Every structure is written in C-alpha cells, then in structure tokens.
Short mmCIF file of C-alpha atoms in Angstrom, two decimals:
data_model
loop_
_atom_site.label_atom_id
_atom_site.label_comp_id
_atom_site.label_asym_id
_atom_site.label_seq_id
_atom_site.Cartn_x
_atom_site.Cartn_y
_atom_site.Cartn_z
CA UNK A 27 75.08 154.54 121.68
CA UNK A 28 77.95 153.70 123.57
CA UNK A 29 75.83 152.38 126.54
CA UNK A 30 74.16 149.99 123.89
CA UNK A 31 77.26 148.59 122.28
CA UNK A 32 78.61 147.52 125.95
CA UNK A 33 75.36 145.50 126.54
CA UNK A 34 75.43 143.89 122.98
CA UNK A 35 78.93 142.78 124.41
CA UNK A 36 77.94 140.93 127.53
CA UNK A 37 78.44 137.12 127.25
CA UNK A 38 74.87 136.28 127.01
CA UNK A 39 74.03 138.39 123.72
CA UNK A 40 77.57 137.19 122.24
CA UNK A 41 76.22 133.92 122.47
CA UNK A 42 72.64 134.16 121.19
CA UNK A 43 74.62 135.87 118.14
CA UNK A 44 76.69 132.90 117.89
CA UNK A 45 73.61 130.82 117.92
CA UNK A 46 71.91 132.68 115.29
CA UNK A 47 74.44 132.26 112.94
CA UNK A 48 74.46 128.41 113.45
CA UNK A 49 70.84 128.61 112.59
CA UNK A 50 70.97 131.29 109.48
CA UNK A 51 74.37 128.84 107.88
CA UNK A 52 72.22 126.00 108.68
CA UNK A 53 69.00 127.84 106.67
CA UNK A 54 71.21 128.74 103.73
CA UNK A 55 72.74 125.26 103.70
CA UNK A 56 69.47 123.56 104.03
CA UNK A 57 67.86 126.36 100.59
CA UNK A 58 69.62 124.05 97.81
CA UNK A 59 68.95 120.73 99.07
CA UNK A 60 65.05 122.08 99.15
CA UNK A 61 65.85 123.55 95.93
CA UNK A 62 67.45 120.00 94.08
CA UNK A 63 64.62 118.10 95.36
CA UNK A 64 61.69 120.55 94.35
CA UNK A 65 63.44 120.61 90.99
CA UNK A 66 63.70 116.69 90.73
CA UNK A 67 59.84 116.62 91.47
CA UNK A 68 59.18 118.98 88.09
CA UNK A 69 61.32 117.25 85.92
CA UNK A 70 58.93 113.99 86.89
CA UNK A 71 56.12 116.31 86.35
CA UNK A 72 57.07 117.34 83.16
CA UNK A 73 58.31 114.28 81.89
CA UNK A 74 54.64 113.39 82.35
CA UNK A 75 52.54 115.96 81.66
CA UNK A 76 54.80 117.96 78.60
CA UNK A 77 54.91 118.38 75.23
CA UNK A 78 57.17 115.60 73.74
CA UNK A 79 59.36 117.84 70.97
CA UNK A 80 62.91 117.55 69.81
CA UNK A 81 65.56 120.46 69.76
CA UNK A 82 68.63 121.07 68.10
CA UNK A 83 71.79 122.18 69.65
CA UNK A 84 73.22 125.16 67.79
CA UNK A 85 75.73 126.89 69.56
CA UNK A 86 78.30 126.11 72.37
CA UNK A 87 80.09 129.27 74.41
CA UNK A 88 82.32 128.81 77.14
CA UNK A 89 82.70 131.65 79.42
CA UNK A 90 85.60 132.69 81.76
CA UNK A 91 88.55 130.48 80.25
CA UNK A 92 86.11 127.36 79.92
CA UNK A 93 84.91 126.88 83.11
CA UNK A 94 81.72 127.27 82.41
CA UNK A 95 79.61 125.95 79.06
CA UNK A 96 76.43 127.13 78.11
CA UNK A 97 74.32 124.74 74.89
CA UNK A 98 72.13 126.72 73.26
CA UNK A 99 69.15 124.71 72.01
CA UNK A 100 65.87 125.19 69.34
CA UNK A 101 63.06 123.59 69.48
CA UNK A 102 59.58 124.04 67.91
CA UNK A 103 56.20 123.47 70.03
CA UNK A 104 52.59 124.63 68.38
CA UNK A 105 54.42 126.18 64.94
CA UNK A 106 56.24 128.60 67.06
CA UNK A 107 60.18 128.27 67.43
CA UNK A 108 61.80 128.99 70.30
CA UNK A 109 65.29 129.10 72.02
CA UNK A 110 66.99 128.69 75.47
CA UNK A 111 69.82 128.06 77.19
CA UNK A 112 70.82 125.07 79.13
CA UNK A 113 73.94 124.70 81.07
CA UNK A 114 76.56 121.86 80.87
CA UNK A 115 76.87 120.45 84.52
CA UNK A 116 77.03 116.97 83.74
CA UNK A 117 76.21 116.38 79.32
CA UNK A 118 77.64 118.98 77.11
CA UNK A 119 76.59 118.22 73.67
CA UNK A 120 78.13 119.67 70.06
CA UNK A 121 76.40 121.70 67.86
CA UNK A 122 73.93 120.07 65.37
CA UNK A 123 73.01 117.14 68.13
CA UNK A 124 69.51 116.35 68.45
CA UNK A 125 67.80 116.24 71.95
CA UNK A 126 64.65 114.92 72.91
CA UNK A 127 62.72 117.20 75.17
CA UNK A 128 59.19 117.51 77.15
CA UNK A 129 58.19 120.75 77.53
CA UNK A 130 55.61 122.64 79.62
CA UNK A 131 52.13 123.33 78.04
CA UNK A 132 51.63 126.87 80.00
CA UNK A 133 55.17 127.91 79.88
CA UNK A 134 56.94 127.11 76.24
CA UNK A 135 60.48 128.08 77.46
CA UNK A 136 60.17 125.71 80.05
CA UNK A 137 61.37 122.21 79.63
CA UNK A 138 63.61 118.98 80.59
CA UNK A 139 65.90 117.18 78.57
CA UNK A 140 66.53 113.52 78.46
CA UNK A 141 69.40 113.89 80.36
CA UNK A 142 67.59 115.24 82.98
CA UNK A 143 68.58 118.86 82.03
CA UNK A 144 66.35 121.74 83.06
CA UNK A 145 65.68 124.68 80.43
CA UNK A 146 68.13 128.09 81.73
CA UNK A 147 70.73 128.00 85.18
CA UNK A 148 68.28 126.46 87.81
CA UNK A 149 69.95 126.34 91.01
CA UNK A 150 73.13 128.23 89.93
CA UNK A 151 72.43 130.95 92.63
CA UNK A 152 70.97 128.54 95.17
CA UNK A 153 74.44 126.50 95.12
CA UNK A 154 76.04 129.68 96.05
CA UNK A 155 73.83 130.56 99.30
CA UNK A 156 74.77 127.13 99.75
CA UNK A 157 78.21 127.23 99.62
CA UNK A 158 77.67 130.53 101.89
CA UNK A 159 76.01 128.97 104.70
CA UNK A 160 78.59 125.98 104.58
CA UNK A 161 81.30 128.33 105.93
CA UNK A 162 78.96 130.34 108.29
CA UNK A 163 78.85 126.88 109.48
CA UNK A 164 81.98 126.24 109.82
CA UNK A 165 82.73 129.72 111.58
CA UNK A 166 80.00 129.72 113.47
CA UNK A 167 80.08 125.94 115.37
CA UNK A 168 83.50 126.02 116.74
CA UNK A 169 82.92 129.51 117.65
CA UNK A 170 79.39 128.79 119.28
CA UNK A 171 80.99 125.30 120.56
CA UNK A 172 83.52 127.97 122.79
CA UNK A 173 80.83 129.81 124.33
CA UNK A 174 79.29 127.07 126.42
CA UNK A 175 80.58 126.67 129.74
CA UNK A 176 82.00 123.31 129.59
CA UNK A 177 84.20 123.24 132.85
CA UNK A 178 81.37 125.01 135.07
CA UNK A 179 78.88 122.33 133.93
CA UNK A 180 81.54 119.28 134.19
CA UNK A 181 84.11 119.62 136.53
CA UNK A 182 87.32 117.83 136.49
CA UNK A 183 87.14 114.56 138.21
CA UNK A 184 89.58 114.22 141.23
CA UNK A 185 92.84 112.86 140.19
CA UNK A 186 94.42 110.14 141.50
CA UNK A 187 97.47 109.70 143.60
CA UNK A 188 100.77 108.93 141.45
CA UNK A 189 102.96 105.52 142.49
CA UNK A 190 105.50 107.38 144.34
CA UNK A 191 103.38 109.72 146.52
CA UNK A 192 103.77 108.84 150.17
CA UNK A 193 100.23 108.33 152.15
CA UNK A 194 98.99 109.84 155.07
CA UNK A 195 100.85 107.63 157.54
CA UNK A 196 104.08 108.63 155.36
CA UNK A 197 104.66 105.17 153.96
CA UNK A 198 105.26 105.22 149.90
CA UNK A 199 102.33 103.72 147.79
CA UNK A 200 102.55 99.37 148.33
CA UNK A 201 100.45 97.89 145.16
CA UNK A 202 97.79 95.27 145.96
CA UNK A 203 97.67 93.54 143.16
CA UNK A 204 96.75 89.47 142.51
CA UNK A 205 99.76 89.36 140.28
CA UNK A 206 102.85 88.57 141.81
CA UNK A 207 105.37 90.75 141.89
CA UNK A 208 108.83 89.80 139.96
CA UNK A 209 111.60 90.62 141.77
CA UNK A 210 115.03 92.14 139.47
CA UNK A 211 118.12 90.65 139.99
#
C-alpha cells in the first residue's frame, strides 16, 4: 500500500491528475449548456407539434425565505385535468392568471408555456453540476498551469549589461547613440 501511494506521488501521475480534473470541470461545465440547448430544441418542438390548451394558475409557494417560487398550474387536455408545477426563473404569475400552453400528445404532464416555461424544475440539477465544474475549473487550471515546466522549456534570455558596468578592457559603458548628448552645466 505504502509502495503504491509513493508512486501515485511522483510528478508525472500528480500531473495527469491535475489534467483530469481540467477535463472532468470542463465535462460538468460543458452538461448544462448541452442541457439549455436540448431543452430550447423541445420547447420549438412542442410549440409545434402540442396540444394548444390553457391553464390556470392556482397556487404560489415560496420556499426557503422566498428565494425560490414554485406556480402551480391546471390545465385540461382530452377531458382529463391535470396539474404541475412550474418554477419562477424569469415570469412568476398570481393565482387565478390564465396561461396559454402546448402540451405533449404522448406525455400530458409535459408542456411549455408562452413564456417559454417548461412543465416541473428542468435543469435545476444540471445548473448545479454546472456550477460544480466551474470551480473544479478554477482549482484545477492554476494548479495544472504550475505543473508544467515553464523555465526548463524557456530559459531566461541573457541579460544585458547595466550603464555603469565597466567592459572588458575596464573602460565604463560610452553610449553610441545618434542623439547628441546634452551636456549639464
């Protein structure tokens, strides 16, 4: 065990860590922004292709000391009544407002409001691996960033002399510049 640990701590599997987690923040950053877009296609889809029916909002809860709302909305499709749940990200309606909705043939509970609202919490746990891979990232750059040999690869460049260094002959630095000199008085 102990002869494993020490070879998990050379410099080379330190850094292929450090590279994994640039590539595991960068996969859980990368799962919502898949997520918003897929979601953006299906509200198209069933803008087109749903059931145009209207629902009533009736009931409003905030949770947690009203930071988040949750609309609770009726609707009727077929002669059958049904109720979900939308969240309030960007429209939070009162109770008794009527909403136009589209809903999906082969899933009732499924549907998108004109304010481009989708039925339940979509993306609500998404955001959150989201917001979890953003700081691996941010951890795990700088971190990978140190591991690469920076000076080996680019050496510093020779410096050159200062003014007031004397040459090889002893003589102190003379400029040879176009510009004349101005001599103090």
């Amino acid at each position: 065990m102990t002869r494993l640990i020490m070879m998990l701590r050379r410099p080379v599997w330190v850094t292929v860590g450090c590279v994994l987690l640039v590539v595991a923040g960068g996969a859980l950053l990368w799962l919502p922004i898949r997520t918003q877009s897929a979601l953006d296609d299906w509200k198209t889809d069933l803008r087109a292709t749903g059931v145009p029916a209207r629902g009533v909002i009736y009931d409003r809860v905030s949770k947690r000391g009203g930071t988040s709302t949750t609309m609770y909305l009726r609707y009727e499709v077929a002669g059958r009544t049904y109720e979900q749940e939308i969240g309030c990200v960007e429209v939070c309606l009162p109770a008794g407002d009527e909403v136009p909705i589209w809903v999906n043939r082969a899933d009732p509970s499924d549907f998108v409001t004109d304010f481009d609202a989708l039925s339940g919490h979509r993306g609500r746990i998404q955001g959150v691996v989201g917001a979890a891979g953003f700081v691996i990232l941010v951890v795990a750059v700088p971190l990978t960033l140190s591991r690469i040999p920076f000076r080996k690869w680019f050496p510093p460049r020779a410096r050159p002399r200062r003014s007031g260094a004397p040459s090889r002959e002893g003589v102190g630095f003379t400029s040879r510049s176009k510009h004349k000199r101005v001599g103090r008085h």
